[in-house]
PDB file of C-alpha atoms in Angstrom:
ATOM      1  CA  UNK A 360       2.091  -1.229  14.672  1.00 92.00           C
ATOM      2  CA  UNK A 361       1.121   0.843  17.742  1.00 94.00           C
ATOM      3  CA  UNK A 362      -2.610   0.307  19.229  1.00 95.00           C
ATOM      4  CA  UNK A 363      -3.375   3.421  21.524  1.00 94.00           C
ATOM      5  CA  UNK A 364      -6.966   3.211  21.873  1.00 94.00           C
ATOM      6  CA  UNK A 365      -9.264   0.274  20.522  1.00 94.00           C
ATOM      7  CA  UNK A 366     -12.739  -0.962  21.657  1.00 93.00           C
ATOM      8  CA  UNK A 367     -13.338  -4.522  22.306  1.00 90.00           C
ATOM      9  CA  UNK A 368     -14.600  -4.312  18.488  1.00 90.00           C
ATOM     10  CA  UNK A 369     -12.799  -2.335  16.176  1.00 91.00           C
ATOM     11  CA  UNK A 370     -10.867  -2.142  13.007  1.00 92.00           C
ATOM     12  CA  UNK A 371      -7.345  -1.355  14.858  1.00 92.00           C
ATOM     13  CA  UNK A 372      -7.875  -4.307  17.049  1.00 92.00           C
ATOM     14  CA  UNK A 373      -8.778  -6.703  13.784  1.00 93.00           C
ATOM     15  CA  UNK A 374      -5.872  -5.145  12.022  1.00 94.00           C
ATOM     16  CA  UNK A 375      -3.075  -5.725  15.116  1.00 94.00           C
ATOM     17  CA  UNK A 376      -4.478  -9.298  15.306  1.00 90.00           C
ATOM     18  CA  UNK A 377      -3.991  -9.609  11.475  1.00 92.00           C
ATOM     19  CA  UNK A 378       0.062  -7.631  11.604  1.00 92.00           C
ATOM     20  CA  UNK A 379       0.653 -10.376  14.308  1.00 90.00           C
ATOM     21  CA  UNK A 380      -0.786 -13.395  12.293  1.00 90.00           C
ATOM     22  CA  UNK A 381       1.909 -12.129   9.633  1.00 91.00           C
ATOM     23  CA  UNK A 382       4.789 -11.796  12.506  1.00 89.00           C
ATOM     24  CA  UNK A 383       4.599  -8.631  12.705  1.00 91.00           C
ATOM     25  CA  UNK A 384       5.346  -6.355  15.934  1.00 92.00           C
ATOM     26  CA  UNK A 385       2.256  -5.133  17.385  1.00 96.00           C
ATOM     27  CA  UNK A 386       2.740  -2.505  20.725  1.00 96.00           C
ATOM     28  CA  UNK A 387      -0.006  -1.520  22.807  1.00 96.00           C
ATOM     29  CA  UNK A 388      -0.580   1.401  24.793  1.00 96.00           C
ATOM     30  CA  UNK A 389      -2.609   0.981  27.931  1.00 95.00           C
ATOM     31  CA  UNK A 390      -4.840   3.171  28.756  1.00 94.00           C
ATOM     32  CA  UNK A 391      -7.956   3.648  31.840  1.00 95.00           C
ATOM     33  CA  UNK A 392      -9.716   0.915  33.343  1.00 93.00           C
ATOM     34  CA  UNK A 393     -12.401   2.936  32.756  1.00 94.00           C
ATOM     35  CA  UNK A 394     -12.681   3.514  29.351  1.00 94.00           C
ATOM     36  CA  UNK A 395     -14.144   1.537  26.948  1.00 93.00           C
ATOM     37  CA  UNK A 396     -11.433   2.504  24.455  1.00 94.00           C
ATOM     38  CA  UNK A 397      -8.812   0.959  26.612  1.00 94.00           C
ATOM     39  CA  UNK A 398     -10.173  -2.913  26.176  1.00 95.00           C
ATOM     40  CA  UNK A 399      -8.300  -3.632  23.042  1.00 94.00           C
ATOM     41  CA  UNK A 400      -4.732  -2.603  24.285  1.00 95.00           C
ATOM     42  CA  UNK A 401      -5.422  -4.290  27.708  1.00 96.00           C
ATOM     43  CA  UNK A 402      -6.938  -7.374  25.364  1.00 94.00           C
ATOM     44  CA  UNK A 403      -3.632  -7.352  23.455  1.00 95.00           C
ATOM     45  CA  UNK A 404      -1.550  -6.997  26.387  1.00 96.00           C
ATOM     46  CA  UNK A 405      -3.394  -9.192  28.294  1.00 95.00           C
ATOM     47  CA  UNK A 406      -3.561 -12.298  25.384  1.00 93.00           C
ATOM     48  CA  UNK A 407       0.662 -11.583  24.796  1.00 94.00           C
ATOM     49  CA  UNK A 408      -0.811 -10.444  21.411  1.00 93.00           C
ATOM     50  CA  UNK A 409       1.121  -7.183  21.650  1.00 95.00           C
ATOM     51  CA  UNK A 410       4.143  -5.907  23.708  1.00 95.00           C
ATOM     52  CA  UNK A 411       3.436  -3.034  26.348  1.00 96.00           C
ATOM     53  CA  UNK A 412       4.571  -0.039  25.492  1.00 96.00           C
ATOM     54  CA  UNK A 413       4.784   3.848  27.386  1.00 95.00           C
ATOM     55  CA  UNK A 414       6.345   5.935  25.048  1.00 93.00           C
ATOM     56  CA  UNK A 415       8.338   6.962  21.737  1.00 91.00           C
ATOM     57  CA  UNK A 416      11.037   5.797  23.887  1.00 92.00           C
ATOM     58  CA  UNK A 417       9.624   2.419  24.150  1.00 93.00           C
ATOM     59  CA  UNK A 418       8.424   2.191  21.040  1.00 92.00           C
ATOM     60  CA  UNK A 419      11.905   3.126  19.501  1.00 89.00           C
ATOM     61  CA  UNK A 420      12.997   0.639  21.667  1.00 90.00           C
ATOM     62  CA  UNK A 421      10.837  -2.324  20.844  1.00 89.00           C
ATOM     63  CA  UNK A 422      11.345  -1.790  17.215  1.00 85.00           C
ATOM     64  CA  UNK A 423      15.143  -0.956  17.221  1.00 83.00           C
ATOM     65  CA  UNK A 424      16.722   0.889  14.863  1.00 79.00           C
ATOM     66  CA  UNK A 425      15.463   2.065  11.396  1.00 74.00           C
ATOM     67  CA  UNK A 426      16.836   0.765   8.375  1.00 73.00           C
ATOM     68  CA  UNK A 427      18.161   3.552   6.045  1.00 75.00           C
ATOM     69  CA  UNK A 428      16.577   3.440   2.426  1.00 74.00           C
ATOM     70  CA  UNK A 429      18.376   1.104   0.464  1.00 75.00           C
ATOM     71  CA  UNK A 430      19.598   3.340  -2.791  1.00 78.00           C
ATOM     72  CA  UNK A 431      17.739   2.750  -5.541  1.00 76.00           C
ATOM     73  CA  UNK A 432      18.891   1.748  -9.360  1.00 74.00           C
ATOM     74  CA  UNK A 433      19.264   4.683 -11.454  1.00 74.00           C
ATOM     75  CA  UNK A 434      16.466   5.316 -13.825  1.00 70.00           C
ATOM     76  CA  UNK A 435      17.824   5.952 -17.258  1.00 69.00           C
ATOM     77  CA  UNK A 436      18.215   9.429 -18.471  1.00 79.00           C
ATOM     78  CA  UNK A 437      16.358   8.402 -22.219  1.00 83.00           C
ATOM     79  CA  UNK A 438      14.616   5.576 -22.770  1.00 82.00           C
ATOM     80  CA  UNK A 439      17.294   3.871 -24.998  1.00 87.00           C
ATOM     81  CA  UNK A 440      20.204   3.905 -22.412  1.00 86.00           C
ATOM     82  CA  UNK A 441      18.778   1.024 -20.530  1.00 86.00           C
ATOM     83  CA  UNK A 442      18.950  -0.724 -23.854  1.00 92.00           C
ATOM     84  CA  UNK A 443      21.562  -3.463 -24.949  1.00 93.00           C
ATOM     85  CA  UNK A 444      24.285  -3.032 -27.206  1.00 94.00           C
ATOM     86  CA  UNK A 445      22.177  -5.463 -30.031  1.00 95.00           C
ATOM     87  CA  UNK A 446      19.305  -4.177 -29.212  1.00 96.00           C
ATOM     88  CA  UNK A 447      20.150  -0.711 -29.678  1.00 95.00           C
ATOM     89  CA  UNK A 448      21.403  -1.463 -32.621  1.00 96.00           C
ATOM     90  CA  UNK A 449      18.643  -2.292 -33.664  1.00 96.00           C
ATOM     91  CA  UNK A 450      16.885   0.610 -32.564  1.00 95.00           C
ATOM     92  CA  UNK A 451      18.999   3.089 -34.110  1.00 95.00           C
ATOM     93  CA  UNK A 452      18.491   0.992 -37.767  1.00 95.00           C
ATOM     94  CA  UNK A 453      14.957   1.437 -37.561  1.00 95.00           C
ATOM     95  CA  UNK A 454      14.235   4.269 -39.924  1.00 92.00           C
ATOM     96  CA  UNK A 455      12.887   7.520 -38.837  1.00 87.00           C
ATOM     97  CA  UNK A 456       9.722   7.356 -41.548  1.00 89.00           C
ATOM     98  CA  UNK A 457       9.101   4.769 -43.011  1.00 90.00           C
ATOM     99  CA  UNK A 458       9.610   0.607 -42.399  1.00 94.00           C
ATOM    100  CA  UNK A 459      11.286  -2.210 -42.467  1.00 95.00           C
ATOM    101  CA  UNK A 460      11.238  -6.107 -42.597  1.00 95.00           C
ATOM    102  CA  UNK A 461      13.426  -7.880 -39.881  1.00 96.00           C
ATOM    103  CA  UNK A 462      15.774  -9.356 -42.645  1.00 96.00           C
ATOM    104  CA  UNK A 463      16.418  -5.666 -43.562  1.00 95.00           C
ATOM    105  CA  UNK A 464      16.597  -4.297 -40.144  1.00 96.00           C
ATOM    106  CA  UNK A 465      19.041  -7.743 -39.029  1.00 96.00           C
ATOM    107  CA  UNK A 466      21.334  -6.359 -42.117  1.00 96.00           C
ATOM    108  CA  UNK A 467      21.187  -3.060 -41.298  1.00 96.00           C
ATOM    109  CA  UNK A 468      21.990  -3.575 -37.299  1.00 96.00           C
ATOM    110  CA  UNK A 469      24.446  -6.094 -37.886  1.00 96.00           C
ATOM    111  CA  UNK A 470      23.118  -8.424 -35.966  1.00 96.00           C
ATOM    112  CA  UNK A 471      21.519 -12.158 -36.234  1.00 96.00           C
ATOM    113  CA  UNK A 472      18.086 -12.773 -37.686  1.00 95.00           C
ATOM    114  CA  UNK A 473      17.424 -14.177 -34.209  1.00 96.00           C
ATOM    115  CA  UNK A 474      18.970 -11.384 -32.451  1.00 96.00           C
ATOM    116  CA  UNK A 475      17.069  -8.702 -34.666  1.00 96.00           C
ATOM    117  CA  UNK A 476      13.539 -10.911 -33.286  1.00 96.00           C
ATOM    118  CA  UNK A 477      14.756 -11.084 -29.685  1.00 96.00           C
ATOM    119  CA  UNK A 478      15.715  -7.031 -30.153  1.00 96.00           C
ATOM    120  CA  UNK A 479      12.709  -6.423 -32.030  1.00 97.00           C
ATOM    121  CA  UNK A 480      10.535  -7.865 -29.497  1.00 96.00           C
ATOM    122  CA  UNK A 481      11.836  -5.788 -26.210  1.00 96.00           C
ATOM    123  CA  UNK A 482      11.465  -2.592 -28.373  1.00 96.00           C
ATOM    124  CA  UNK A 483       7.826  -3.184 -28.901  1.00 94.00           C
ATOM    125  CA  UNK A 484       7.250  -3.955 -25.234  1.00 94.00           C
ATOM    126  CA  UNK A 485       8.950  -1.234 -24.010  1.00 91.00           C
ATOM    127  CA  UNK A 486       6.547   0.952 -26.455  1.00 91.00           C
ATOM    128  CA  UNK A 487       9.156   1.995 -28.944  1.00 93.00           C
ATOM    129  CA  UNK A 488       9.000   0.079 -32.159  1.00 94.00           C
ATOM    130  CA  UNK A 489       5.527  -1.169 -33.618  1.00 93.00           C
ATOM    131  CA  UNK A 490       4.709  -3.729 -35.908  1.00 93.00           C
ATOM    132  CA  UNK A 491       2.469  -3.319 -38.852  1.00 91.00           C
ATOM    133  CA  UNK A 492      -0.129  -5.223 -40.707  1.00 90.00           C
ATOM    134  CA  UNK A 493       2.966  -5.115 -43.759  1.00 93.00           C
ATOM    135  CA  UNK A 494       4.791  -7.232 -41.536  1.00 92.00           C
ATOM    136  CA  UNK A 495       7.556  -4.610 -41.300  1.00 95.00           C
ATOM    137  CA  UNK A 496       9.034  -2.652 -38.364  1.00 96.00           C
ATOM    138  CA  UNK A 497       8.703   1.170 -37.423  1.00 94.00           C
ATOM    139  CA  UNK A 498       9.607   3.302 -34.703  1.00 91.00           C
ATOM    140  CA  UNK A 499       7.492   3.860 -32.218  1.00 84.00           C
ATOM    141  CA  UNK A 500       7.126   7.785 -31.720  1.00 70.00           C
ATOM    142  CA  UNK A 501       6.443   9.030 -28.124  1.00 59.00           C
ATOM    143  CA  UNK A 502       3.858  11.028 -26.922  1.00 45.00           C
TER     144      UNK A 502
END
């Protein structure tokens, strides 16, 4: 962080003593001897709270260079491609109206009764199946 202009009690001051409690680089800007804005950079200067710094140049310099973005994962086109194979399975045996028990739904999928649970439960917390109060499975439609 870059102080410019601070008094000797301020918010920027409190928060460049906090970024260099957390080892963070703090920079500081001097400014007049005259002005009363000038006592926190001189303070952090002063203290070898915060590095002295002139210009972009030096600021540039201080921090080095700047880390390009780091590419992100791809977010999936539908909701069921970031699926697994079982558990889409099991998604795609869930009828479109109507319900059904997990025995039913473990045939159906051809998958294990423990599988169909495991399958069953990552559907409903991604919002796309729902149990009812029948004890039997449904699709969750989105809104």
């Amino acid at each position: 962080m870059v102080i410019v202009e601070a008094a000797a009690r301020s918010g920027a001051l409190s928060t460049a003593n906090w970024a260099g409690d957390m080892y963070r680089e703090v920079l500081a800007v001097p400014g007049p001897v005259t002005s009363s804005r000038s006592v926190g950079p001189h303070d952090l200067i002063r203290n070898r709270r915060a590095e002295l710094v002139r210009d972009a140049d030096d600021v540039r310099e201080a921090l080095g260079p700047i880390q390009p973005e780091l590419p992100r994962e791809p977010v999936p086109e539908h909701p069921t491609d970031a699926l697994g194979p079982e558990t889409l399975r099991v998604h795609e045996a869930l009828p479109a109206r109507g319900a059904l028990g997990v025995d039913e739904l473990s045939r159906a999928a051809l998958v294990s009764l423990t599988d169909c649970l495991l399958a069953l439960q990552e559907l409903e917390d991604r919002g796309m199946a729902s149990y009812g109060a029948d004890g039997r499975w449904s699709v969750r439609l989105r809104r």
